[in-house]
PDB file of C-alpha atoms in Angstrom:
ATOM      1  CA  ALA A 146      92.793 123.412  57.129  1.00 90.00           C
ATOM      2  CA  ALA A 147      92.700 119.836  55.806  1.00 93.00           C
ATOM      3  CA  SER A 148      94.284 118.564  59.023  1.00 94.00           C
ATOM      4  CA  ILE A 149      91.725 120.387  61.151  1.00 93.00           C
ATOM      5  CA  GLU A 150      88.864 119.036  59.051  1.00 92.00           C
ATOM      6  CA  VAL A 151      90.014 115.459  59.738  1.00 95.00           C
ATOM      7  CA  ASP A 152      90.414 116.187  63.448  1.00 95.00           C
ATOM      8  CA  LEU A 153      86.909 117.609  63.761  1.00 93.00           C
ATOM      9  CA  VAL A 154      85.456 114.466  62.168  1.00 93.00           C
ATOM     10  CA  ASN A 155      87.392 112.254  64.606  1.00 94.00           C
ATOM     11  CA  LEU A 156      86.607 114.430  67.628  1.00 94.00           C
ATOM     12  CA  PRO A 157      82.818 114.868  67.552  1.00 91.00           C
ATOM     13  CA  GLY A 158      82.729 115.590  71.290  1.00 87.00           C
ATOM     14  CA  LEU A 159      84.704 118.829  70.938  1.00 87.00           C
ATOM     15  CA  ASP A 160      82.827 121.746  72.487  1.00 87.00           C
ATOM     16  CA  PRO A 161      80.925 123.553  69.677  1.00 86.00           C
ATOM     17  CA  ARG A 162      81.735 126.884  71.335  1.00 86.00           C
ATOM     18  CA  VAL A 163      85.437 126.180  70.866  1.00 84.00           C
ATOM     19  CA  LYS A 164      84.945 125.552  67.151  1.00 83.00           C
ATOM     20  CA  GLU A 165      82.922 128.739  66.828  1.00 84.00           C
ATOM     21  CA  LEU A 166      85.313 130.948  68.824  1.00 85.00           C
ATOM     22  CA  ASN A 167      88.365 129.630  66.975  1.00 85.00           C
ATOM     23  CA  SER A 168      86.862 129.370  63.502  1.00 82.00           C
ATOM     24  CA  ALA A 169      89.041 132.270  62.304  1.00 87.00           C
ATOM     25  CA  GLU A 170      92.099 131.126  64.274  1.00 91.00           C
ATOM     26  CA  PRO A 171      93.252 127.851  62.677  1.00 91.00           C
ATOM     27  CA  MET A 172      96.432 127.564  64.774  1.00 92.00           C
ATOM     28  CA  ARG A 173      94.458 127.792  67.986  1.00 92.00           C
ATOM     29  CA  LEU A 174      91.848 125.350  66.702  1.00 94.00           C
ATOM     30  CA  LYS A 175      94.512 122.840  65.652  1.00 95.00           C
ATOM     31  CA  LEU A 176      96.173 123.098  69.075  1.00 94.00           C
ATOM     32  CA  THR A 177      92.774 122.576  70.705  1.00 94.00           C
ATOM     33  CA  CYS A 178      92.394 119.350  68.730  1.00 95.00           C
ATOM     34  CA  ILE A 179      95.889 118.254  69.785  1.00 95.00           C
ATOM     35  CA  LYS A 180      95.026 118.948  73.425  1.00 95.00           C
ATOM     36  CA  ALA A 181      91.806 116.915  73.085  1.00 95.00           C
ATOM     37  CA  LYS A 182      93.753 113.962  71.654  1.00 96.00           C
ATOM     38  CA  LEU A 183      96.295 114.185  74.479  1.00 95.00           C
ATOM     39  CA  ILE A 184      93.477 114.161  77.046  1.00 95.00           C
ATOM     40  CA  ASN A 185      91.945 111.151  75.285  1.00 94.00           C
ATOM     41  CA  THR A 186      95.345 109.430  75.294  1.00 92.00           C
ATOM     42  CA  ARG A 187      95.705 109.887  79.043  1.00 91.00           C
ATOM     43  CA  ALA A 188      92.157 108.589  79.632  1.00 93.00           C
ATOM     44  CA  ARG A 189      92.787 105.572  77.383  1.00 90.00           C
ATOM     45  CA  VAL A 190      96.013 104.672  79.174  1.00 87.00           C
ATOM     46  CA  ASN A 191      94.418 105.044  82.604  1.00 89.00           C
ATOM     47  CA  ALA A 192      91.552 102.781  81.520  1.00 89.00           C
ATOM     48  CA  GLU A 193      93.949 100.340  79.765  1.00 84.00           C
ATOM     49  CA  ARG A 194      92.012 100.560  76.517  1.00 86.00           C
ATOM     50  CA  HIS A 195      93.367 100.120  73.003  1.00 84.00           C
ATOM     51  CA  HIS A 196      94.303 103.032  70.748  1.00 87.00           C
ATOM     52  CA  GLU A 197      91.485 104.684  68.774  1.00 91.00           C
ATOM     53  CA  PRO A 198      92.942 106.109  65.536  1.00 92.00           C
ATOM     54  CA  GLY A 199      92.268 109.805  65.163  1.00 93.00           C
ATOM     55  CA  ARG A 200      90.929 110.179  68.710  1.00 95.00           C
ATOM     56  CA  ASP A 201      94.142 109.677  70.658  1.00 94.00           C
ATOM     57  CA  TYR A 202      97.854 109.171  70.025  1.00 92.00           C
ATOM     58  CA  SER A 203      99.408 105.730  69.655  1.00 86.00           C
ATOM     59  CA  SER A 204     102.964 107.085  69.590  1.00 85.00           C
ATOM     60  CA  ARG A 205     105.040 110.227  69.612  1.00 88.00           C
ATOM     61  CA  THR A 206     105.267 109.949  65.811  1.00 90.00           C
ATOM     62  CA  GLU A 207     101.600 110.894  65.468  1.00 93.00           C
ATOM     63  CA  LEU A 208     101.941 113.860  67.833  1.00 94.00           C
ATOM     64  CA  LEU A 209     105.127 115.035  66.098  1.00 95.00           C
ATOM     65  CA  ALA A 210     103.273 114.855  62.774  1.00 95.00           C
ATOM     66  CA  ASP A 211     100.572 117.189  64.133  1.00 96.00           C
ATOM     67  CA  LEU A 212     103.191 119.624  65.415  1.00 96.00           C
ATOM     68  CA  ALA A 213     104.959 119.474  62.040  1.00 96.00           C
ATOM     69  CA  VAL A 214     101.746 120.649  60.355  1.00 96.00           C
ATOM     70  CA  ILE A 215     101.715 123.699  62.609  1.00 96.00           C
ATOM     71  CA  SER A 216     105.434 124.317  62.082  1.00 96.00           C
ATOM     72  CA  ARG A 217     105.119 124.279  58.294  1.00 95.00           C
ATOM     73  CA  SER A 218     102.125 126.589  58.384  1.00 95.00           C
ATOM     74  CA  LEU A 219     103.882 129.038  60.693  1.00 94.00           C
ATOM     75  CA  GLN A 220     106.952 129.192  58.487  1.00 94.00           C
ATOM     76  CA  GLN A 221     104.834 129.751  55.372  1.00 94.00           C
ATOM     77  CA  ASN A 222     102.730 132.495  56.982  1.00 92.00           C
ATOM     78  CA  GLY A 223     105.133 134.838  58.737  1.00 92.00           C
ATOM     79  CA  GLY A 224     105.508 132.823  61.949  1.00 92.00           C
ATOM     80  CA  SER A 225     109.083 131.576  61.554  1.00 93.00           C
ATOM     81  CA  LEU A 226     110.151 133.012  64.907  1.00 94.00           C
ATOM     82  CA  ALA A 227     107.532 130.959  66.764  1.00 92.00           C
ATOM     83  CA  ALA A 228     108.273 127.877  64.658  1.00 94.00           C
ATOM     84  CA  ARG A 229     112.006 128.048  65.390  1.00 94.00           C
ATOM     85  CA  GLY A 230     111.462 129.015  69.030  1.00 94.00           C
ATOM     86  CA  VAL A 231     108.906 127.597  71.445  1.00 92.00           C
ATOM     87  CA  LEU A 232     107.469 125.083  68.957  1.00 94.00           C
ATOM     88  CA  ALA A 233     110.885 123.694  67.995  1.00 95.00           C
ATOM     89  CA  THR A 234     111.718 123.344  71.696  1.00 94.00           C
ATOM     90  CA  ALA A 235     108.556 121.318  72.252  1.00 93.00           C
ATOM     91  CA  GLN A 236     109.302 119.142  69.213  1.00 94.00           C
ATOM     92  CA  ARG A 237     112.836 118.377  70.427  1.00 93.00           C
ATOM     93  CA  ALA A 238     111.619 117.499  73.927  1.00 90.00           C
ATOM     94  CA  LEU A 239     108.959 115.191  72.519  1.00 89.00           C
ATOM     95  CA  ALA A 240     111.416 113.542  70.120  1.00 87.00           C
ATOM     96  CA  VAL A 241     113.682 112.685  73.069  1.00 83.00           C
ATOM     97  CA  SER A 242     111.128 111.701  75.719  1.00 81.00           C
ATOM     98  CA  GLY A 243     108.176 110.459  73.684  1.00 80.00           C
ATOM     99  CA  LEU A 244     104.831 110.015  75.402  1.00 80.00           C
ATOM    100  CA  THR A 245     106.236 107.719  78.098  1.00 74.00           C
ATOM    101  CA  THR A 246     109.276 109.859  79.134  1.00 70.00           C
ATOM    102  CA  ALA A 247     111.344 106.690  79.716  1.00 73.00           C
ATOM    103  CA  TYR A 248     112.000 103.347  78.066  1.00 73.00           C
ATOM    104  CA  MET A 249     112.118  99.982  79.788  1.00 77.00           C
ATOM    105  CA  ASP A 250     114.561  97.199  79.038  1.00 80.00           C
ATOM    106  CA  ILE A 251     113.714  93.638  80.059  1.00 86.00           C
ATOM    107  CA  ARG A 252     116.458  91.175  80.995  1.00 87.00           C
ATOM    108  CA  GLU A 253     116.244  87.427  81.566  1.00 90.00           C
ATOM    109  CA  HIS A 254     118.801  84.623  81.769  1.00 91.00           C
ATOM    110  CA  SER A 255     119.019  82.556  78.594  1.00 91.00           C
ATOM    111  CA  GLU A 256     118.573  79.280  80.501  1.00 94.00           C
ATOM    112  CA  ALA A 257     115.171  80.449  81.768  1.00 95.00           C
ATOM    113  CA  HIS A 258     113.960  80.583  78.159  1.00 95.00           C
ATOM    114  CA  HIS A 259     115.284  77.097  77.439  1.00 96.00           C
ATOM    115  CA  ARG A 260     113.474  75.721  80.492  1.00 96.00           C
ATOM    116  CA  VAL A 261     110.181  77.103  79.190  1.00 96.00           C
ATOM    117  CA  ILE A 262     110.837  75.807  75.671  1.00 96.00           C
ATOM    118  CA  GLY A 263     111.686  72.414  77.149  1.00 95.00           C
ATOM    119  CA  GLN A 264     108.343  72.171  78.917  1.00 95.00           C
ATOM    120  CA  LEU A 265     106.439  73.190  75.789  1.00 95.00           C
ATOM    121  CA  ILE A 266     108.344  70.893  73.437  1.00 95.00           C
ATOM    122  CA  ASP A 267     108.480  67.826  75.675  1.00 93.00           C
ATOM    123  CA  ARG A 268     104.732  67.847  76.322  1.00 92.00           C
ATOM    124  CA  LEU A 269     104.118  67.298  72.592  1.00 91.00           C
ATOM    125  CA  GLN A 270     106.161  64.058  72.641  1.00 90.00           C
ATOM    126  CA  GLU A 271     107.304  64.632  69.059  1.00 91.00           C
ATOM    127  CA  HIS A 272     110.997  63.965  69.739  1.00 90.00           C
ATOM    128  CA  ALA A 273     112.719  60.878  71.118  1.00 90.00           C
ATOM    129  CA  ALA A 274     115.067  62.819  73.405  1.00 93.00           C
ATOM    130  CA  PRO A 275     114.044  65.483  75.921  1.00 95.00           C
ATOM    131  CA  TYR A 276     114.841  69.065  74.942  1.00 95.00           C
ATOM    132  CA  SER A 277     117.319  69.490  77.815  1.00 94.00           C
ATOM    133  CA  SER A 278     119.531  66.715  76.374  1.00 95.00           C
ATOM    134  CA  LEU A 279     119.991  68.399  72.978  1.00 95.00           C
ATOM    135  CA  ASP A 280     123.268  70.085  72.076  1.00 95.00           C
ATOM    136  CA  ARG A 281     123.355  73.612  70.676  1.00 95.00           C
ATOM    137  CA  ASP A 282     123.259  72.544  67.018  1.00 95.00           C
ATOM    138  CA  GLU A 283     120.235  70.334  67.681  1.00 95.00           C
ATOM    139  CA  ARG A 284     118.514  73.114  69.597  1.00 95.00           C
ATOM    140  CA  ARG A 285     119.217  75.575  66.810  1.00 95.00           C
ATOM    141  CA  LEU A 286     117.657  73.312  64.192  1.00 95.00           C
ATOM    142  CA  LEU A 287     114.591  72.567  66.312  1.00 95.00           C
ATOM    143  CA  LEU A 288     114.039  76.199  67.311  1.00 95.00           C
ATOM    144  CA  SER A 289     114.547  77.526  63.775  1.00 93.00           C
ATOM    145  CA  THR A 290     111.965  75.066  62.496  1.00 93.00           C
ATOM    146  CA  GLU A 291     109.548  75.992  65.277  1.00 92.00           C
ATOM    147  CA  LEU A 292     110.020  79.731  64.789  1.00 90.00           C
ATOM    148  CA  THR A 293     109.080  79.564  61.121  1.00 89.00           C
ATOM    149  CA  SER A 294     106.197  77.110  61.504  1.00 89.00           C
ATOM    150  CA  HIS A 295     102.599  78.257  61.264  1.00 86.00           C
ATOM    151  CA  ARG A 296     101.379  76.353  64.298  1.00 88.00           C
ATOM    152  CA  PRO A 297     101.190  77.804  67.799  1.00 88.00           C
ATOM    153  CA  LEU A 298     103.482  75.965  70.184  1.00 89.00           C
ATOM    154  CA  THR A 299     101.157  76.446  73.130  1.00 87.00           C
ATOM    155  CA  THR A 300      97.822  77.783  74.274  1.00 85.00           C
ATOM    156  CA  LEU A 301      97.111  80.724  76.542  1.00 81.00           C
ATOM    157  CA  PRO A 302      97.485  80.375  79.440  1.00 85.00           C
ATOM    158  CA  ALA A 303     100.517  78.227  78.717  1.00 86.00           C
ATOM    159  CA  PRO A 304     100.704  74.841  80.510  1.00 90.00           C
ATOM    160  CA  LEU A 305     103.856  75.590  82.521  1.00 93.00           C
ATOM    161  CA  ASP A 306     105.125  75.221  86.065  1.00 93.00           C
ATOM    162  CA  ALA A 307     105.419  78.251  88.348  1.00 94.00           C
ATOM    163  CA  ASP A 308     108.878  79.326  87.157  1.00 94.00           C
ATOM    164  CA  GLY A 309     107.991  78.748  83.528  1.00 93.00           C
ATOM    165  CA  SER A 310     104.768  80.737  83.874  1.00 94.00           C
ATOM    166  CA  ARG A 311     106.670  83.631  85.419  1.00 94.00           C
ATOM    167  CA  THR A 312     109.162  83.716  82.539  1.00 95.00           C
ATOM    168  CA  PHE A 313     106.536  83.423  79.805  1.00 94.00           C
ATOM    169  CA  SER A 314     104.165  85.928  81.423  1.00 94.00           C
ATOM    170  CA  VAL A 315     106.783  88.645  80.929  1.00 93.00           C
ATOM    171  CA  PHE A 316     106.337  88.318  77.159  1.00 92.00           C
ATOM    172  CA  THR A 317     102.543  88.586  77.387  1.00 90.00           C
ATOM    173  CA  GLU A 318     102.872  91.591  79.705  1.00 90.00           C
ATOM    174  CA  ILE A 319     105.185  93.274  77.188  1.00 89.00           C
ATOM    175  CA  LYS A 320     102.547  92.757  74.509  1.00 88.00           C
ATOM    176  CA  ALA A 321      99.850  94.232  76.758  1.00 85.00           C
ATOM    177  CA  ALA A 322     102.034  97.213  77.691  1.00 84.00           C
ATOM    178  CA  GLN A 323     102.786  98.014  74.058  1.00 82.00           C
ATOM    179  CA  GLU A 324      99.110  97.908  73.174  1.00 81.00           C
ATOM    180  CA  THR A 325      98.081 100.001  76.191  1.00 80.00           C
ATOM    181  CA  TYR A 326     100.815 102.629  76.078  1.00 79.00           C
ATOM    182  CA  VAL A 327     102.987 102.928  72.972  1.00 75.00           C
ATOM    183  CA  PRO A 328     105.155 100.335  71.161  1.00 76.00           C
ATOM    184  CA  GLU A 329     108.380 102.011  72.288  1.00 75.00           C
ATOM    185  CA  VAL A 330     107.481 101.820  76.010  1.00 79.00           C
ATOM    186  CA  ILE A 331     109.620  98.640  76.154  1.00 81.00           C
ATOM    187  CA  VAL A 332     112.489  98.960  73.739  1.00 74.00           C
ATOM    188  CA  THR A 333     114.710  95.943  74.267  1.00 81.00           C
ATOM    189  CA  TYR A 334     114.564  92.380  75.504  1.00 85.00           C
ATOM    190  CA  ILE A 335     118.028  91.246  76.620  1.00 86.00           C
ATOM    191  CA  THR A 336     119.040  87.622  77.054  1.00 88.00           C
ATOM    192  CA  SER A 337     121.779  87.385  79.663  1.00 86.00           C
ATOM    193  CA  MET A 338     124.627  84.867  79.346  1.00 86.00           C
ATOM    194  CA  THR A 339     124.051  84.281  75.655  1.00 87.00           C
ATOM    195  CA  MET A 340     126.501  81.692  74.345  1.00 87.00           C
ATOM    196  CA  GLY A 341     125.039  80.866  70.945  1.00 89.00           C
ATOM    197  CA  SER A 342     122.290  81.593  68.443  1.00 90.00           C
ATOM    198  CA  ASP A 343     120.066  78.956  70.073  1.00 93.00           C
ATOM    199  CA  ASP A 344     119.798  81.297  73.082  1.00 93.00           C
ATOM    200  CA  ILE A 345     118.437  84.046  70.821  1.00 91.00           C
ATOM    201  CA  LEU A 346     116.119  81.653  69.012  1.00 93.00           C
ATOM    202  CA  ALA A 347     114.614  80.374  72.286  1.00 94.00           C
ATOM    203  CA  ALA A 348     113.636  83.904  73.322  1.00 93.00           C
ATOM    204  CA  ALA A 349     112.377  84.645  69.807  1.00 91.00           C
ATOM    205  CA  VAL A 350     110.102  81.593  69.840  1.00 94.00           C
ATOM    206  CA  LEU A 351     108.574  82.706  73.144  1.00 94.00           C
ATOM    207  CA  ALA A 352     108.155  86.227  71.773  1.00 91.00           C
ATOM    208  CA  ARG A 353     106.346  84.781  68.755  1.00 90.00           C
ATOM    209  CA  GLU A 354     104.028  82.787  71.013  1.00 91.00           C
ATOM    210  CA  ALA A 355     103.088  86.006  72.832  1.00 90.00           C
ATOM    211  CA  GLY A 356     102.368  87.818  69.545  1.00 87.00           C
ATOM    212  CA  LEU A 357     105.445  90.049  69.656  1.00 86.00           C
ATOM    213  CA  ILE A 358     107.022  88.628  66.502  1.00 83.00           C
ATOM    214  CA  ASP A 359     105.519  87.713  63.152  1.00 78.00           C
ATOM    215  CA  VAL A 360     108.276  86.005  61.195  1.00 76.00           C
ATOM    216  CA  TYR A 361     106.363  86.451  57.950  1.00 74.00           C
ATOM    217  CA  GLY A 362     106.929  90.156  58.051  1.00 65.00           C
ATOM    218  CA  THR A 363     103.765  92.163  58.692  1.00 56.00           C
ATOM    219  CA  PRO A 364     104.878  95.782  59.307  1.00 47.00           C
ATOM    220  CA  GLY A 365     105.072  97.000  62.874  1.00 45.00           C
ATOM    221  CA  ASP A 366     105.942  93.695  64.521  1.00 44.00           C
ATOM    222  CA  ALA A 367     108.899  93.146  66.785  1.00 49.00           C
ATOM    223  CA  GLU A 368     112.180  92.711  64.970  1.00 47.00           C
ATOM    224  CA  VAL A 369     114.739  90.143  66.083  1.00 43.00           C
ATOM    225  CA  VAL A 370     117.972  92.048  66.590  1.00 45.00           C
ATOM    226  CA  PRO A 371     120.949  90.191  68.077  1.00 47.00           C
ATOM    227  CA  SER A 372     123.519  92.638  69.438  1.00 44.00           C
ATOM    228  CA  ARG A 373     126.467  91.690  71.617  1.00 48.00           C
ATOM    229  CA  THR A 374     126.494  93.801  74.790  1.00 44.00           C
ATOM    230  CA  SER A 375     128.680  92.855  77.773  1.00 42.00           C
ATOM    231  CA  GLY A 376     127.929  89.161  77.659  1.00 46.00           C
ATOM    232  CA  SER A 377     124.282  89.632  76.688  1.00 49.00           C
ATOM    233  CA  HIS A 378     122.355  89.825  73.437  1.00 51.00           C
ATOM    234  CA  ARG A 379     119.569  92.227  72.635  1.00 55.00           C
ATOM    235  CA  CYS A 380     116.922  89.856  71.417  1.00 56.00           C
ATOM    236  CA  TRP A 381     114.325  92.095  69.791  1.00 54.00           C
ATOM    237  CA  ARG A 382     113.111  95.646  69.562  1.00 54.00           C
ATOM    238  CA  PRO A 383     109.808  97.171  68.444  1.00 47.00           C
ATOM    239  CA  SER A 384     110.113  98.179  64.820  1.00 41.00           C
ATOM    240  CA  THR A 385     108.046  99.932  62.185  1.00 36.00           C
ATOM    241  CA  ASN A 386     109.832  97.839  59.574  1.00 35.00           C
ATOM    242  CA  SER A 387     109.002  94.296  58.578  1.00 34.00           C
ATOM    243  CA  ALA A 388     110.047  91.619  61.040  1.00 36.00           C
ATOM    244  CA  GLY A 389     113.436  89.958  60.590  1.00 37.00           C
ATOM    245  CA  LEU A 390     114.875  86.576  61.435  1.00 37.00           C
ATOM    246  CA  PRO A 391     118.066  85.948  63.391  1.00 37.00           C
ATOM    247  CA  ARG A 392     121.041  85.300  61.162  1.00 34.00           C
TER     248      ARG A 392
END
């Protein structure tokens, strides 16, 4: 009942006849609210709008929470068969597929990230030697310092050549996709041909510039997660935990 009360406040456009007809059928009314939020979610995604809390779903977690309310109520009120049957089937399917049905991985060569970083760093003229001439230890120190600084390294749109713009635009598109769909729509960013931690740091700096990483740990930001996989490293993944730094 408490869940339905919140839904009705957040869904003022719900047909009054539906509320009247289902006033004595809380399960049906709750499912009607869930359907309305799913319809709103589809409309929001099609229009590329941002999530509206309470009116649509930002992730499968919110939808699973609504279904869990129904499941608990069924099991406490003589509906265990339905809870363990058709509802449990729906919950398992949603847990596996989410709202997007598939995840995307993004892959880019590590040198492409360094070329972008080089253009951004060299334009500031803060260092005697060009970025491309630095060895891995020097890159690691520079990138670590840049990653944890409070200043933005660039503006948007970034002042890059055509190849650099293409590489950097992927990060901004990831940010837009996560805001339009759900955070888990793009799960992993993989840096190919990773040879050292500077390769991970370069991608992490670009991710920070696009707003995908907050190194000071606000919940829900992208988490830097190095993971060796067939010559590549997984650079980050969306996370509901506080952001982490590469070790």
